[in-house]
């Protein structure tokens, strides 16, 4: 890192990379470096934004605010939409129309996003994700404790959770699907759980039963 670096772009919690939560002081230290070298700090919250982590945005866990924030996925509640926001100090860089795209500012997508965000606010989905996520994580940790030779670690925040297995675990996706559960495997050996924010504890309990059984035989 030196004065040649104009910006640092990172996910405050890595999703596809294997659900890695950084140490508590990590973002503050990156911000310190960015400030020192007059670089912009940019968070990619495409996966972690909009209540996923139990906060509206993952950066709110540490409170270390970025200069630029990128968003997509949940912002449209299923309708394709992406957006970015900049801090006030950068607001003068863009004027309306500077960043044009064919579908940019699309009215349908914006209306869907407005409805989705209004619902998240009305239903307090940040708090919901924090609560159901804590229940889910505890269940995963109990499975990890029961099978220490098969599960290396459970990590994540809110409803973005990862269970790192001790060996490649892609085959478990199919095994789980055969049992009626859709899960995902990233980085070769990390089972990643990113369910809808409205998932119930009853549904999570069903998944935990299936997981326990298939991991026992894994
Ligand atoms: C963290 C992160 N950033 C960016 C993307 C890509 O987003 P988009 O397809 O909206 O460009 C993804 C997609 O999974 C993602 O998880």
Tab-separated table of C-alpha atoms and ligand atoms in Angstrom:
chain	number	residue	atom	x	y	z
A	1	UNK	CA	0.000	0.000	0.000
A	2	UNK	CA	1.365	3.390	-0.976
A	3	UNK	CA	0.263	6.671	-2.521
A	4	UNK	CA	-0.211	4.977	-5.937
A	5	UNK	CA	-3.291	3.143	-4.644
A	6	UNK	CA	-6.449	5.084	-5.496
A	7	UNK	CA	-8.898	2.689	-3.861
A	8	UNK	CA	-9.287	-0.509	-1.855
A	9	UNK	CA	-12.295	-2.650	-2.726
A	10	UNK	CA	-13.320	-5.453	-0.383
A	11	UNK	CA	-16.258	-7.384	1.001
A	12	UNK	CA	-16.687	-6.661	4.736
A	13	UNK	CA	-17.574	-10.348	5.024
A	14	UNK	CA	-16.415	-12.556	2.159
A	15	UNK	CA	-19.284	-14.542	0.654
A	16	UNK	CA	-18.239	-16.618	-2.338
A	17	UNK	CA	-14.676	-16.847	-0.977
A	18	UNK	CA	-15.896	-19.035	1.896
A	19	UNK	CA	-17.772	-16.860	4.409
A	20	UNK	CA	-14.784	-15.223	6.081
A	21	UNK	CA	-15.484	-12.679	8.807
A	22	UNK	CA	-12.451	-10.439	9.358
A	23	UNK	CA	-10.959	-9.848	12.809
A	24	UNK	CA	-12.768	-7.092	14.739
A	25	UNK	CA	-10.144	-4.401	14.067
A	26	UNK	CA	-9.487	-5.271	10.396
A	27	UNK	CA	-11.693	-2.704	8.664
A	28	UNK	CA	-10.520	0.058	11.019
A	29	UNK	CA	-6.916	-0.746	10.096
A	30	UNK	CA	-7.691	-0.780	6.350
A	31	UNK	CA	-9.450	2.567	6.753
A	32	UNK	CA	-6.414	3.920	8.590
A	33	UNK	CA	-4.172	2.891	5.663
A	34	UNK	CA	-6.619	4.390	3.153
A	35	UNK	CA	-6.675	7.668	5.053
A	36	UNK	CA	-2.866	7.700	5.264
A	37	UNK	CA	-2.497	7.188	1.489
A	38	UNK	CA	-5.541	9.216	0.455
A	39	UNK	CA	-7.194	6.117	-1.055
A	40	UNK	CA	-10.901	5.439	-1.265
A	41	UNK	CA	-12.361	2.627	0.810
A	42	UNK	CA	-14.990	0.744	-1.196
A	43	UNK	CA	-17.185	-1.998	0.219
A	44	UNK	CA	-18.842	-4.570	-2.004
A	45	UNK	CA	-22.049	-5.337	-0.101
A	46	UNK	CA	-23.771	-7.067	-3.017
A	47	UNK	CA	-24.108	-10.203	-0.911
A	48	UNK	CA	-23.974	-8.824	2.636
A	49	UNK	CA	-26.179	-5.752	2.245
A	50	UNK	CA	-29.796	-5.240	3.277
A	51	UNK	CA	-30.152	-7.040	6.603
A	52	UNK	CA	-28.265	-10.205	5.629
A	53	UNK	CA	-25.762	-9.960	8.482
A	54	UNK	CA	-28.257	-8.855	11.114
A	55	UNK	CA	-27.437	-5.216	10.366
A	56	UNK	CA	-28.625	-3.126	7.447
A	57	UNK	CA	-25.116	-3.361	6.027
A	58	UNK	CA	-22.209	-5.503	7.183
A	59	UNK	CA	-19.978	-2.462	7.756
A	60	UNK	CA	-22.323	-1.408	10.551
A	61	UNK	CA	-21.016	-4.303	12.653
A	62	UNK	CA	-17.673	-2.518	12.983
A	63	UNK	CA	-18.971	0.988	12.350
A	64	UNK	CA	-16.147	1.657	9.872
A	65	UNK	CA	-17.882	3.619	7.119
A	66	UNK	CA	-16.746	3.310	3.498
A	67	UNK	CA	-16.372	6.088	0.914
A	68	UNK	CA	-18.270	4.026	-1.658
A	69	UNK	CA	-20.771	1.186	-1.185
A	70	UNK	CA	-21.984	-1.226	-3.876
A	71	UNK	CA	-25.309	-3.028	-3.598
A	72	UNK	CA	-27.402	-5.534	-5.572
A	73	UNK	CA	-29.228	-8.826	-4.912
A	74	UNK	CA	-31.633	-8.090	-2.007
A	75	UNK	CA	-32.009	-4.435	-2.998
A	76	UNK	CA	-34.589	-5.436	-5.617
A	77	UNK	CA	-36.365	-8.190	-3.689
A	78	UNK	CA	-35.869	-10.515	-6.681
A	79	UNK	CA	-36.086	-7.910	-9.450
A	80	UNK	CA	-32.689	-7.249	-11.115
A	81	UNK	CA	-31.222	-4.098	-9.609
A	82	UNK	CA	-27.833	-2.790	-8.612
A	83	UNK	CA	-26.761	0.476	-7.064
A	84	UNK	CA	-23.868	2.269	-5.506
A	85	UNK	CA	-23.711	5.056	-3.004
A	86	UNK	CA	-20.911	7.498	-2.290
A	87	UNK	CA	-20.061	9.574	0.733
A	88	UNK	CA	-20.912	13.248	0.618
A	89	UNK	CA	-17.295	14.178	-0.039
A	90	UNK	CA	-17.517	12.353	-3.417
A	91	UNK	CA	-21.020	13.437	-4.373
A	92	UNK	CA	-19.718	16.200	-6.635
A	93	UNK	CA	-17.896	13.644	-8.851
A	94	UNK	CA	-21.137	12.551	-10.549
A	95	UNK	CA	-24.016	14.489	-12.000
A	96	UNK	CA	-27.302	12.916	-13.198
A	97	UNK	CA	-26.657	11.148	-16.527
A	98	UNK	CA	-22.878	10.800	-16.055
A	99	UNK	CA	-23.172	7.117	-15.259
A	100	UNK	CA	-25.719	6.080	-17.869
A	101	UNK	CA	-26.604	2.489	-18.710
A	102	UNK	CA	-29.415	1.015	-20.795
A	103	UNK	CA	-31.385	-0.052	-17.738
A	104	UNK	CA	-29.967	2.419	-15.222
A	105	UNK	CA	-32.653	4.161	-13.192
A	106	UNK	CA	-35.208	1.665	-14.478
A	107	UNK	CA	-38.601	2.616	-13.028
A	108	UNK	CA	-39.874	-0.926	-12.526
A	109	UNK	CA	-36.702	-2.004	-10.698
A	110	UNK	CA	-36.721	1.143	-8.566
A	111	UNK	CA	-40.380	0.607	-7.631
A	112	UNK	CA	-39.635	-3.023	-6.702
A	113	UNK	CA	-36.630	-1.911	-4.681
A	114	UNK	CA	-38.647	0.752	-2.890
A	115	UNK	CA	-41.246	-1.882	-1.974
A	116	UNK	CA	-38.604	-4.399	-0.879
A	117	UNK	CA	-36.725	-1.901	1.298
A	118	UNK	CA	-39.990	-0.590	2.783
A	119	UNK	CA	-40.927	-4.147	3.735
A	120	UNK	CA	-37.502	-4.788	5.270
A	121	UNK	CA	-37.924	-1.653	7.365
A	122	UNK	CA	-41.529	-2.369	8.334
A	123	UNK	CA	-40.729	-5.941	9.354
A	124	UNK	CA	-37.388	-5.103	10.988
A	125	UNK	CA	-35.658	-7.802	8.956
A	126	UNK	CA	-32.249	-6.791	10.294
A	127	UNK	CA	-33.323	-7.836	13.778
A	128	UNK	CA	-35.132	-10.898	12.419
A	129	UNK	CA	-31.964	-12.034	10.602
A	130	UNK	CA	-29.889	-11.459	13.740
A	131	UNK	CA	-32.254	-13.603	15.821
A	132	UNK	CA	-32.821	-16.491	13.399
A	133	UNK	CA	-29.146	-16.330	12.410
A	134	UNK	CA	-28.083	-16.791	16.040
A	135	UNK	CA	-30.386	-19.816	16.333
A	136	UNK	CA	-29.026	-21.244	13.059
A	137	UNK	CA	-25.398	-20.654	14.036
A	138	UNK	CA	-25.864	-22.338	17.383
A	139	UNK	CA	-27.349	-25.383	15.632
A	140	UNK	CA	-24.413	-25.523	13.228
A	141	UNK	CA	-21.964	-25.192	16.115
A	142	UNK	CA	-23.602	-28.127	17.876
A	143	UNK	CA	-23.147	-30.230	14.725
A	144	UNK	CA	-19.516	-29.074	14.526
A	145	UNK	CA	-18.986	-30.131	18.130
A	146	UNK	CA	-20.519	-33.549	17.422
A	147	UNK	CA	-18.289	-34.173	14.377
A	148	UNK	CA	-14.926	-32.483	15.012
A	149	UNK	CA	-13.224	-34.796	12.507
A	150	UNK	CA	-15.589	-33.602	9.733
A	151	UNK	CA	-16.292	-29.963	10.555
A	152	UNK	CA	-13.399	-27.536	10.945
A	153	UNK	CA	-15.214	-24.317	11.781
A	154	UNK	CA	-18.558	-22.497	11.756
A	155	UNK	CA	-18.477	-18.759	11.019
A	156	UNK	CA	-20.596	-15.881	9.799
A	157	UNK	CA	-22.979	-13.195	11.000
A	158	UNK	CA	-26.778	-13.153	10.928
A	159	UNK	CA	-28.027	-15.175	7.971
A	160	UNK	CA	-24.759	-15.560	6.091
A	161	UNK	CA	-23.185	-18.601	7.652
A	162	UNK	CA	-20.456	-20.976	6.609
A	163	UNK	CA	-19.460	-24.401	7.824
A	164	UNK	CA	-15.938	-25.319	6.809
A	165	UNK	CA	-15.514	-29.045	6.335
A	166	UNK	CA	-12.220	-30.876	6.722
A	167	UNK	CA	-12.382	-32.143	3.119
A	168	UNK	CA	-13.997	-31.132	-0.220
A	169	UNK	CA	-17.729	-31.026	0.398
A	170	UNK	CA	-19.358	-30.359	-2.991
A	171	UNK	CA	-21.062	-33.774	-2.916
A	172	UNK	CA	-23.093	-32.710	0.136
A	173	UNK	CA	-25.030	-30.226	-2.005
A	174	UNK	CA	-26.605	-33.095	-3.956
A	175	UNK	CA	-27.066	-35.245	-0.856
A	176	UNK	CA	-28.901	-32.378	0.856
A	177	UNK	CA	-30.998	-31.701	-2.243
A	178	UNK	CA	-32.085	-35.348	-2.310
A	179	UNK	CA	-33.322	-34.765	1.245
A	180	UNK	CA	-35.277	-31.640	0.239
A	181	UNK	CA	-32.754	-28.996	1.327
A	182	UNK	CA	-31.034	-26.501	-0.965
A	183	UNK	CA	-27.567	-25.657	0.318
A	184	UNK	CA	-24.452	-24.361	-1.397
A	185	UNK	CA	-20.738	-25.145	-1.255
A	186	UNK	CA	-18.090	-22.477	-1.893
A	187	UNK	CA	-14.303	-22.501	-1.914
A	188	UNK	CA	-14.369	-26.299	-2.252
A	189	UNK	CA	-15.083	-27.208	1.345
A	190	UNK	CA	-17.304	-24.509	2.864
A	191	UNK	CA	-21.036	-25.140	3.107
A	192	UNK	CA	-22.596	-21.716	2.745
A	193	UNK	CA	-26.026	-20.873	4.106
A	194	UNK	CA	-27.646	-17.695	2.773
A	195	UNK	CA	-31.382	-18.406	3.183
A	196	UNK	CA	-34.224	-15.943	2.639
A	197	UNK	CA	-34.363	-13.404	5.476
A	198	UNK	CA	-37.882	-14.604	6.330
A	199	UNK	CA	-36.805	-18.200	6.963
A	200	UNK	CA	-38.373	-19.552	10.153
A	201	UNK	CA	-36.691	-21.352	13.032
A	202	UNK	CA	-38.930	-24.335	12.205
A	203	UNK	CA	-37.440	-24.538	8.687
A	204	UNK	CA	-33.926	-24.152	10.069
A	205	UNK	CA	-34.618	-26.940	12.560
A	206	UNK	CA	-35.607	-29.240	9.667
A	207	UNK	CA	-32.390	-28.409	7.816
A	208	UNK	CA	-30.298	-29.016	10.945
A	209	UNK	CA	-31.762	-32.519	11.284
A	210	UNK	CA	-30.902	-33.310	7.653
A	211	UNK	CA	-27.433	-31.769	7.966
A	212	UNK	CA	-26.627	-33.763	11.068
A	213	UNK	CA	-27.593	-36.987	9.337
A	214	UNK	CA	-25.725	-36.377	6.094
A	215	UNK	CA	-22.603	-35.115	7.889
A	216	UNK	CA	-22.627	-38.211	10.093
A	217	UNK	CA	-22.311	-40.322	6.930
A	218	UNK	CA	-19.908	-37.935	5.166
B	1	LIG	C1	-19.893	-10.025	-3.187
B	1	LIG	C2	-20.397	-10.003	-4.606
B	1	LIG	N1	-20.075	-8.980	-5.397
B	1	LIG	C3	-20.521	-8.917	-6.669
B	1	LIG	C4	-21.311	-9.913	-7.201
B	1	LIG	C5	-21.797	-9.761	-8.592
B	1	LIG	O1	-22.904	-8.962	-8.538
B	1	LIG	P1	-23.696	-8.575	-9.885
B	1	LIG	O2	-24.065	-9.860	-10.530
B	1	LIG	O3	-24.876	-7.823	-9.374
B	1	LIG	O4	-22.779	-7.753	-10.686
B	1	LIG	C6	-21.664	-11.004	-6.416
B	1	LIG	C7	-22.500	-12.079	-6.966
B	1	LIG	O5	-22.673	-13.123	-6.413
B	1	LIG	C8	-21.197	-11.050	-5.079
B	1	LIG	O6	-21.528	-12.070	-4.271
